[in-house]
Short mmCIF file of C-alpha atoms and ligand atoms in Angstrom, two decimals:
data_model
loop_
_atom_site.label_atom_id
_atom_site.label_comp_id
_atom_site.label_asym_id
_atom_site.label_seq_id
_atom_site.Cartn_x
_atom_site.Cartn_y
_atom_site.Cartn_z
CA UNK X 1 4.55 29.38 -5.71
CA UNK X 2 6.41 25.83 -6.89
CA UNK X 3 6.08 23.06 -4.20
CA UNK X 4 9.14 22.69 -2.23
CA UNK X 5 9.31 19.95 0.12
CA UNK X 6 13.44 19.81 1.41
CA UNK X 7 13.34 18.68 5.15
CA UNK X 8 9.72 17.44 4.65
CA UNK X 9 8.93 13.59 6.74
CA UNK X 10 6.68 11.87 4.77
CA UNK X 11 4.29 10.05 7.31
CA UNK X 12 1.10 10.08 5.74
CA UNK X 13 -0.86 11.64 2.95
CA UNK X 14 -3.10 14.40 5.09
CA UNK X 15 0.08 16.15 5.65
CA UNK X 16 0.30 16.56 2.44
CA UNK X 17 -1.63 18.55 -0.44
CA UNK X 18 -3.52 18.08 -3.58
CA UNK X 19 -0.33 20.09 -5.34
CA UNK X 20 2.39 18.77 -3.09
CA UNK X 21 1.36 14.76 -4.50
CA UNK X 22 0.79 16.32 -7.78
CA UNK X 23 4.33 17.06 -7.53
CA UNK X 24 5.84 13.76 -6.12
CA UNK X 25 3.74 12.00 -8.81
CA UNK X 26 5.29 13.87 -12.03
CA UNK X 27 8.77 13.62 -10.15
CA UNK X 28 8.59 9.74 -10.08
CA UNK X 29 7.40 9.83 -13.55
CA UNK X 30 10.71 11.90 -14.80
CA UNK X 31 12.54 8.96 -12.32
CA UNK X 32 11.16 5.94 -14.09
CA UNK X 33 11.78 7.54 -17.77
CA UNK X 34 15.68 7.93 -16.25
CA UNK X 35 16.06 4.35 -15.23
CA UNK X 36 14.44 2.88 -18.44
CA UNK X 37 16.88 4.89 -20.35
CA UNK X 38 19.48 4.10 -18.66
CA UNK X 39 20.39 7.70 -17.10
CA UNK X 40 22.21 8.27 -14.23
CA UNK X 41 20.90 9.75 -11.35
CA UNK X 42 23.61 9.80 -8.49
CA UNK X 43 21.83 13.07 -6.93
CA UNK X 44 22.47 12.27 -3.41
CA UNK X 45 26.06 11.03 -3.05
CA UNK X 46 27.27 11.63 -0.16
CA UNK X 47 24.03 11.21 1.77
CA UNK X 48 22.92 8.25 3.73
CA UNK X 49 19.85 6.64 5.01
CA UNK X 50 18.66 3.87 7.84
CA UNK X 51 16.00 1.84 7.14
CA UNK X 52 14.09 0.32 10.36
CA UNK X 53 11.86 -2.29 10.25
CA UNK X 54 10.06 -3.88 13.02
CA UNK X 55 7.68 -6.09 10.84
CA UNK X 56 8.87 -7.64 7.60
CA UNK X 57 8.87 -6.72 3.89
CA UNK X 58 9.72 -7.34 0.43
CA UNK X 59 8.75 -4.36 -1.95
CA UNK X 60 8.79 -1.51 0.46
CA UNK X 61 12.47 -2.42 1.98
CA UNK X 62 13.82 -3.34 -1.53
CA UNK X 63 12.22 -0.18 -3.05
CA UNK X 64 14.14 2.02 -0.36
CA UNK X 65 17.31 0.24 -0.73
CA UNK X 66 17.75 0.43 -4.81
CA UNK X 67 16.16 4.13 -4.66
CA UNK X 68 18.91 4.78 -2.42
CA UNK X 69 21.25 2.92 -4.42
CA UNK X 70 19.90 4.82 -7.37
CA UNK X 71 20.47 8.46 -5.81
CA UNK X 72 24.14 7.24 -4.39
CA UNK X 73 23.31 7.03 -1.24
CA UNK X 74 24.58 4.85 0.98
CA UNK X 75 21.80 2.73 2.58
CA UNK X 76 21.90 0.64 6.36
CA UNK X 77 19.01 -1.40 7.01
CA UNK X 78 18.17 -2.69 10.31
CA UNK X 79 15.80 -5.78 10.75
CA UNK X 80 12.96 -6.52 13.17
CA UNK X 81 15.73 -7.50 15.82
CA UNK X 82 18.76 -6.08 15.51
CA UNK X 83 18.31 -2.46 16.75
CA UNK X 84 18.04 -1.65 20.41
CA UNK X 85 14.97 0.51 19.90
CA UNK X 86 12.29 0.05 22.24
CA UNK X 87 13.53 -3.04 24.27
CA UNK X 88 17.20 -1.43 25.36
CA UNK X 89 16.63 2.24 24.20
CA UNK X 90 13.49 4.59 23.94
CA UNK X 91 12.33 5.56 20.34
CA UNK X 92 13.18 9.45 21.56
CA UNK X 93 16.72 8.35 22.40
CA UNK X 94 17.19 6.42 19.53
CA UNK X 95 15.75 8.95 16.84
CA UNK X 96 18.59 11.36 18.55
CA UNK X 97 21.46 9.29 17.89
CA UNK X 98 20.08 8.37 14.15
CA UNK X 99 19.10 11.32 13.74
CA UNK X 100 23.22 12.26 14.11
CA UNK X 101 24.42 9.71 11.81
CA UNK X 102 21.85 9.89 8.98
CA UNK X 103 20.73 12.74 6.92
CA UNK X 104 17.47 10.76 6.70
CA UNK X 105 15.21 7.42 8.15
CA UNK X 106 12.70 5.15 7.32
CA UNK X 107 10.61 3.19 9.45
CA UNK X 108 7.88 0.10 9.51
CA UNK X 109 6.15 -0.61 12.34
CA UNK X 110 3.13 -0.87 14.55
CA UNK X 111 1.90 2.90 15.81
CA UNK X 112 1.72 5.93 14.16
CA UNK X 113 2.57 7.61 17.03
CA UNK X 114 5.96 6.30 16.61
CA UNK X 115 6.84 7.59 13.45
CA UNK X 116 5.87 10.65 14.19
CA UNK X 117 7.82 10.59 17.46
CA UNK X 118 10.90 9.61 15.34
CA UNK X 119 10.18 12.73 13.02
CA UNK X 120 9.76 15.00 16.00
CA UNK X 121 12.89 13.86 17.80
CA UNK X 122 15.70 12.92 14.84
CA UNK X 123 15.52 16.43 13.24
CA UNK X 124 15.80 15.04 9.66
CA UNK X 125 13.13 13.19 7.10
CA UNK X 126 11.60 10.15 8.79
CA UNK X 127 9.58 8.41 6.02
CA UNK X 128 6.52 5.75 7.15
CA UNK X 129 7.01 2.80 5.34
CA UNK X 130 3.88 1.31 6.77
CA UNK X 131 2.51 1.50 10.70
CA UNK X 132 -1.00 -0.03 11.40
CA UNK X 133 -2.77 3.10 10.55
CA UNK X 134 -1.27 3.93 6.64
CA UNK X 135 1.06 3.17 4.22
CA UNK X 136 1.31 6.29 2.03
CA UNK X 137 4.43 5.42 0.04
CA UNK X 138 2.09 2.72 -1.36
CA UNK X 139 0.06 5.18 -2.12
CA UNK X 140 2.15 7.08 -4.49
CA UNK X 141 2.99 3.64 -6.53
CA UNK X 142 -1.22 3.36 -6.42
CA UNK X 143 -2.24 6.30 -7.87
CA UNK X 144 0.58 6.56 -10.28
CA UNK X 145 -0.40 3.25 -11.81
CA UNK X 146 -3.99 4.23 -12.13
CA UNK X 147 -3.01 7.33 -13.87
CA UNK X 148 -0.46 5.47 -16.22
CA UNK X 149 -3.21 3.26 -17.35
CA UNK X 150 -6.33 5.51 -17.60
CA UNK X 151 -4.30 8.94 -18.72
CA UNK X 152 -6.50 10.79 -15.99
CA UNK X 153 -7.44 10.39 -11.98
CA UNK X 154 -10.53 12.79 -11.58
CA UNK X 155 -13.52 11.27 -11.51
CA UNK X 156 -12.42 7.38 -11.80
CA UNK X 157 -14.67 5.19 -9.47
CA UNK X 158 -12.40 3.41 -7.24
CA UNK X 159 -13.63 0.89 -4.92
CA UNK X 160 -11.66 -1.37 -2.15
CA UNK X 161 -13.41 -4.67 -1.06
CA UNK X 162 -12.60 -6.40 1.86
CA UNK X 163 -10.78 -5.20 5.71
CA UNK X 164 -11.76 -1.40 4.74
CA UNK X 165 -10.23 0.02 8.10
CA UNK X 166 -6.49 -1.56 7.94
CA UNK X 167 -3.47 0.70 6.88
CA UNK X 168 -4.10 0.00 2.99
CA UNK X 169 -7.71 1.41 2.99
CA UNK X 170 -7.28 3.99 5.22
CA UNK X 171 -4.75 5.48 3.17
CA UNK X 172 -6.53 5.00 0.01
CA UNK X 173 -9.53 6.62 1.17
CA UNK X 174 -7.40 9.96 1.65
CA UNK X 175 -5.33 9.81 -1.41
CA UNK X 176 -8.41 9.42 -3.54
CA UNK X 177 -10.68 12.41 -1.92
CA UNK X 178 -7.20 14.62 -2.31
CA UNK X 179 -6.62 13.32 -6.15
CA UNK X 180 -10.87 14.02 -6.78
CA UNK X 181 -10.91 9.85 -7.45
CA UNK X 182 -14.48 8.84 -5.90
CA UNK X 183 -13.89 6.00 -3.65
CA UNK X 184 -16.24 3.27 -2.23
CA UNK X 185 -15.63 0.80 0.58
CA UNK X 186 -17.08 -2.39 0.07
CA UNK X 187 -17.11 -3.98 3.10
CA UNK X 188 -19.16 -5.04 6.40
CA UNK X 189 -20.03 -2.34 8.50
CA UNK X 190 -17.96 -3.10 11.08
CA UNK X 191 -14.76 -3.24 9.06
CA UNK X 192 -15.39 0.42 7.81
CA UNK X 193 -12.57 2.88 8.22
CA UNK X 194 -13.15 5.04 11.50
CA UNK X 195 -15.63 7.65 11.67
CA UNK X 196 -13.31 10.13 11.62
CA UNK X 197 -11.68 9.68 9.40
CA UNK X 198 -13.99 9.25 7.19
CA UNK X 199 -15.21 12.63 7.96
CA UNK X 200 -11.83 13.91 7.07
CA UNK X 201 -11.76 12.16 3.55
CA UNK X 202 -15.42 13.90 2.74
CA UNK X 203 -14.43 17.17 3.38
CA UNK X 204 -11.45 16.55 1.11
CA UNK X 205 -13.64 15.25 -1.40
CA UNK X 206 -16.21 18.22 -1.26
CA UNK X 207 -13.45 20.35 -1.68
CA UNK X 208 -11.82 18.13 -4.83
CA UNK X 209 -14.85 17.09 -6.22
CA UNK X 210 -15.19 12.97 -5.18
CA UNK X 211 -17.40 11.28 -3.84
CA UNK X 212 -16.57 9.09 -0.55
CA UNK X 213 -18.87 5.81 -0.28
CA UNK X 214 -19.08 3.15 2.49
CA UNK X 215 -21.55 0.01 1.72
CA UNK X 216 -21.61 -3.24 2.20
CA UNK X 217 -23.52 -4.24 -0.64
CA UNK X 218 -21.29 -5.81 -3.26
CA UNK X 219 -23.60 -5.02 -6.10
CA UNK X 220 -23.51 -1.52 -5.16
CA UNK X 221 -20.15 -1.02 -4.47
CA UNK X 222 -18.67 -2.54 -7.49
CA UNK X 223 -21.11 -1.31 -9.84
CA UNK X 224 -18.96 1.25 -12.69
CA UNK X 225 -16.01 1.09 -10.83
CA UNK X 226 -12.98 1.73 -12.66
CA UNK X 227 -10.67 0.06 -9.89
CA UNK X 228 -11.10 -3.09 -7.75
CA UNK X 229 -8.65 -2.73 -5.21
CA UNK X 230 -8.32 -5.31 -2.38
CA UNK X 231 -5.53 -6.18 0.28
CA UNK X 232 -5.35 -9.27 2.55
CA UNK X 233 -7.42 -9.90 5.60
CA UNK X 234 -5.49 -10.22 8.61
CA UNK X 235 -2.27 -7.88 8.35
CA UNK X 236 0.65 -8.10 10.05
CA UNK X 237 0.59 -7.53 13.67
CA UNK X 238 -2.77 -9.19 14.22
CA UNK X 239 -3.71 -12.14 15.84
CA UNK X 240 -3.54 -15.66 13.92
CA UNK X 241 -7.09 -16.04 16.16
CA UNK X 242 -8.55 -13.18 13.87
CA UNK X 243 -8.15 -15.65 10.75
CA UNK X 244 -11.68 -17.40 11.03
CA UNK X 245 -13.73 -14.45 11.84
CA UNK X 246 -12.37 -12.39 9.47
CA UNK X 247 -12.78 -15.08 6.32
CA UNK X 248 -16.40 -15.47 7.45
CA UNK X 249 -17.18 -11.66 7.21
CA UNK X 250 -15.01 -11.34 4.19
CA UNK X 251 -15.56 -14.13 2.00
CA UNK X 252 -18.60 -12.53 0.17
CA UNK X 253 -16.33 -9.52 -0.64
CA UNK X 254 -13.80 -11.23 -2.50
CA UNK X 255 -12.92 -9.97 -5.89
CA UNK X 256 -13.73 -12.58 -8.60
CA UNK X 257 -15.27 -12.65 -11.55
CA UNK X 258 -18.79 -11.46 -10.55
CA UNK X 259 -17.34 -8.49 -8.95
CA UNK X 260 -15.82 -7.93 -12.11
CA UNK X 261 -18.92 -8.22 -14.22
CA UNK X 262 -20.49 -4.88 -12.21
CA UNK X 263 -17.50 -3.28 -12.61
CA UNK X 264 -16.60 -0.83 -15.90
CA UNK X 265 -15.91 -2.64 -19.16
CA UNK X 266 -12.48 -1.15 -18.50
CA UNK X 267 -11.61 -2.17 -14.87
CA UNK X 268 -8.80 -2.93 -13.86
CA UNK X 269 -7.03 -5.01 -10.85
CA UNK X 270 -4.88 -3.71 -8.20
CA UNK X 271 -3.42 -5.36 -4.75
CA UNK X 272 -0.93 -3.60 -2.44
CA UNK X 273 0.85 -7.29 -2.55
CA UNK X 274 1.80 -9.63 -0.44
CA UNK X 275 -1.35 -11.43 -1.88
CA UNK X 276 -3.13 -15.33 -1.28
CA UNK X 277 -4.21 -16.45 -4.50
CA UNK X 278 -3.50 -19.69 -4.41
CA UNK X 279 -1.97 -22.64 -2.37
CA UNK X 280 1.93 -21.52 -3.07
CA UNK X 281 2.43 -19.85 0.09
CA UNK X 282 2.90 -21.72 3.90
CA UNK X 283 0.08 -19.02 5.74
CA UNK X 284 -1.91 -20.14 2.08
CA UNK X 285 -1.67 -23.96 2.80
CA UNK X 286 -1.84 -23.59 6.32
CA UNK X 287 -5.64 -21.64 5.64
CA UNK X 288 -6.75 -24.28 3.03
CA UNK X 289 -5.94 -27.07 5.64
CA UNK X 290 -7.95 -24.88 8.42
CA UNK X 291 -10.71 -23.71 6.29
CA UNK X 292 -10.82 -25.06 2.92
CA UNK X 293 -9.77 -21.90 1.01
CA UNK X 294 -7.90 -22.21 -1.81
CA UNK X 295 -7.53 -18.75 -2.71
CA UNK X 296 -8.83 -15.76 -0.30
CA UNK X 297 -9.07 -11.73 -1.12
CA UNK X 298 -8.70 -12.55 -5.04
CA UNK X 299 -9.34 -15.31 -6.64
CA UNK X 300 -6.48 -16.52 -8.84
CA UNK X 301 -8.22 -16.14 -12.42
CA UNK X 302 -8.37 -12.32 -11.93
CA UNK X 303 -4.85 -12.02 -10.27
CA UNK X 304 -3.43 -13.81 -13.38
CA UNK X 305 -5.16 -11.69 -16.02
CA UNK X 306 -4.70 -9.33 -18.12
CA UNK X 307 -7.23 -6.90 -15.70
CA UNK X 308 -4.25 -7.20 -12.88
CA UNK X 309 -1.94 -4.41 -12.79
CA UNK X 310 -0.51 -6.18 -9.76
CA UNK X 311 3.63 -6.03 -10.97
CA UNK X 312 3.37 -2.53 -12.61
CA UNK X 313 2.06 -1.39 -8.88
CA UNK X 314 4.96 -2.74 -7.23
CA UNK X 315 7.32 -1.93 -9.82
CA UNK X 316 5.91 1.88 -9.41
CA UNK X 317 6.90 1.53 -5.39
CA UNK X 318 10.50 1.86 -6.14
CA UNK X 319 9.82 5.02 -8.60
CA UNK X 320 7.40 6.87 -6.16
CA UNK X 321 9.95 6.01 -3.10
CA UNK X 322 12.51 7.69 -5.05
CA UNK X 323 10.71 10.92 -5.64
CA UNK X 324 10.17 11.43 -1.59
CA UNK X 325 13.70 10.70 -1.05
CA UNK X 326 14.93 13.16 -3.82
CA UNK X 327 12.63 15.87 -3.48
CA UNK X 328 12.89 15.45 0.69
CA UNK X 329 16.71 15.34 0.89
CA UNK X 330 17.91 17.26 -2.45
N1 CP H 401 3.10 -3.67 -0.42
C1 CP H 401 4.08 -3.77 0.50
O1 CP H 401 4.27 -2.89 1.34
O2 CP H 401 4.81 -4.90 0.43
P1 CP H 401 5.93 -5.37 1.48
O3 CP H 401 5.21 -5.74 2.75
O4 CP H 401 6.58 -6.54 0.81
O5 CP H 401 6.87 -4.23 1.69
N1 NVA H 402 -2.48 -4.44 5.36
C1 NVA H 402 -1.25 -5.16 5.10
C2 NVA H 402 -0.43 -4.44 4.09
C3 NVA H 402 0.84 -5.13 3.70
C4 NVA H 402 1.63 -4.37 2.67
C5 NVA H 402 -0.49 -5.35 6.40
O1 NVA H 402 -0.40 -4.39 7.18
O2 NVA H 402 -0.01 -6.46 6.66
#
């Protein structure tokens, strides 16, 4: 039977199957061929969308808005302070009335509970655009830029260095066991995605064919990997106290060159983005004046090279967001 996923929210990846991202992942393929061509691709006039964000953004709000844009939707966005939701008006109440004006919503935010409440309560497609516990649109943009530059997914090694239990990771972990990518954390024990979870991802990856892999040795974990994926250290929403701690335990998992040299002759670079690899950013100057760091998760050398696939990933956000909309809403 063809994958059919009108009505579908899109709030994270384990919802979702093998077939189903298969799907969304040739569909945003066929969406960036359009736009480099220059083809229309007004699909959804008529149709509009809120975006909600309660923490800040650069790729994933500007993604949703030119996707929209794109499909000829008509697009509202509403920033971390200009809603009434959740100091005025309850998320069920408000995911009622939005839920009346727009065929479909995305949110960014703290809980996963809370999207999920939106989706249960709006009655249309509430789409996560990042919550503490995944980002799957990322996701999408991820794995389609691995498969644009290696032609295949199955059986890459894919390894993630660095806070292995934040939103990035987690989601990575489950998008790689459902694609058959093997995928190693590389990080200190206590920064290891939840047991659970990670119980989830194996039985995935039994049933795909990947491996899962949680160490904290650096040799071990970036040894043949065809990926060296890393994101920053504190995200958004944690404490500024968290800084110190977390640059102690992380430092030693930072990708540089060494990583690079266990890594496959072919490796390549990726980063979620917003990334500090360098001094040009306040939080950046702010660390180096704390600490002494001039460059944290990645060092700058491999985030400049020709390894990093850093602006192709981002570019692919606005693609992949596209698909979901489309294939949710058409
Ligand atoms: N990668 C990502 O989600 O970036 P933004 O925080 O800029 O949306
Ligand atoms: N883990 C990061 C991802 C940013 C796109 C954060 O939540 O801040």
């Amino acid at each position: 039977m063809g994958v059919n996923l009108r009505g579908r929210s899109f709030l994270k990846l384990l919802d979702y199957t093998t077939e189903e991202i298969r799907y969304l992942l040739d569909l945003s393929k066929n969406f960036k061929d359009m736009k480099r061509a220059g083809v229309p691709h007004k699909y959804l006039e008529g149709k509009n969308m809120v975006l909600l964000f309660e923490k800040t953004s650069t790729r994933t709000r500007c993604s949703f808005e030119v996707a929209g844009y794109d499909l000829g939707m008509g697009v509202t966005y509403l920033d971390p302070g200009s809603s009434q939701m959740g100091k005025k008006e309850s998320i069920e109440d408000t995911a009622r009335v939005l839920g009346r004006l727009y065929d479909c919503i995305e949110y960014r935010g703290f809980s996963q509970e809370l999207v999920q409440t939106l989706a249960d309560y709006s009655g249309v497609p509430v789409y996560n655009g990042l919550t503490d516990m995944f980002h799957p649109t990322q996701m999408l943009a991820d794995i389609l830029t691995i498969e644009e530059h290696f032609g295949r997914l199955k059986g890459l090694n894919f390894t993630y260095m660095g806070d292995a239990r934040n939103n990035v990771a987690n989601s990575l972990m489950i998008v790689c066991a459902k694609m058959g990518v093997n995928f190693t954390a590389c990080a200190p024990s206590h920064l290891f995605p939840a047991e659970d979870l990670v119980e989830e991802a194996k039985k995935i990856a039994s049933e795909t064919g990947s491996k899962i892999t949680l160490t904290e040795d650096v040799k071990e974990g970036t040894t043949g990997a065809h990926v060296l994926y890393t994101d920053i250290w504190v995200s958004m929403g944690e404490p500024d106290e968290v800084w110190e701690e977390r640059i102690n335990l992380l430092k030693k998992y930072q990708v540089n060159k060494e990583a690079f040299a266990n890594a496959d002759e072919h490796a390549i670079f990726m980063h979620c983005l917003p990334s500090f690899h360098d001094l040009h950013t306040t939080i950046g100057q702010d660390i180096y004046e704390k600490f002494g760091l001039k460059e944290m998760e990645v060092t700058n050398e491999i985030f400049e090279s020709s390894r990093s696939k850093v602006f192709e990933e981002a570019e692919n956000r606005m693609h992949t967001i596209k698909a979901v909309i489309y294939a949710t809403m058409k």
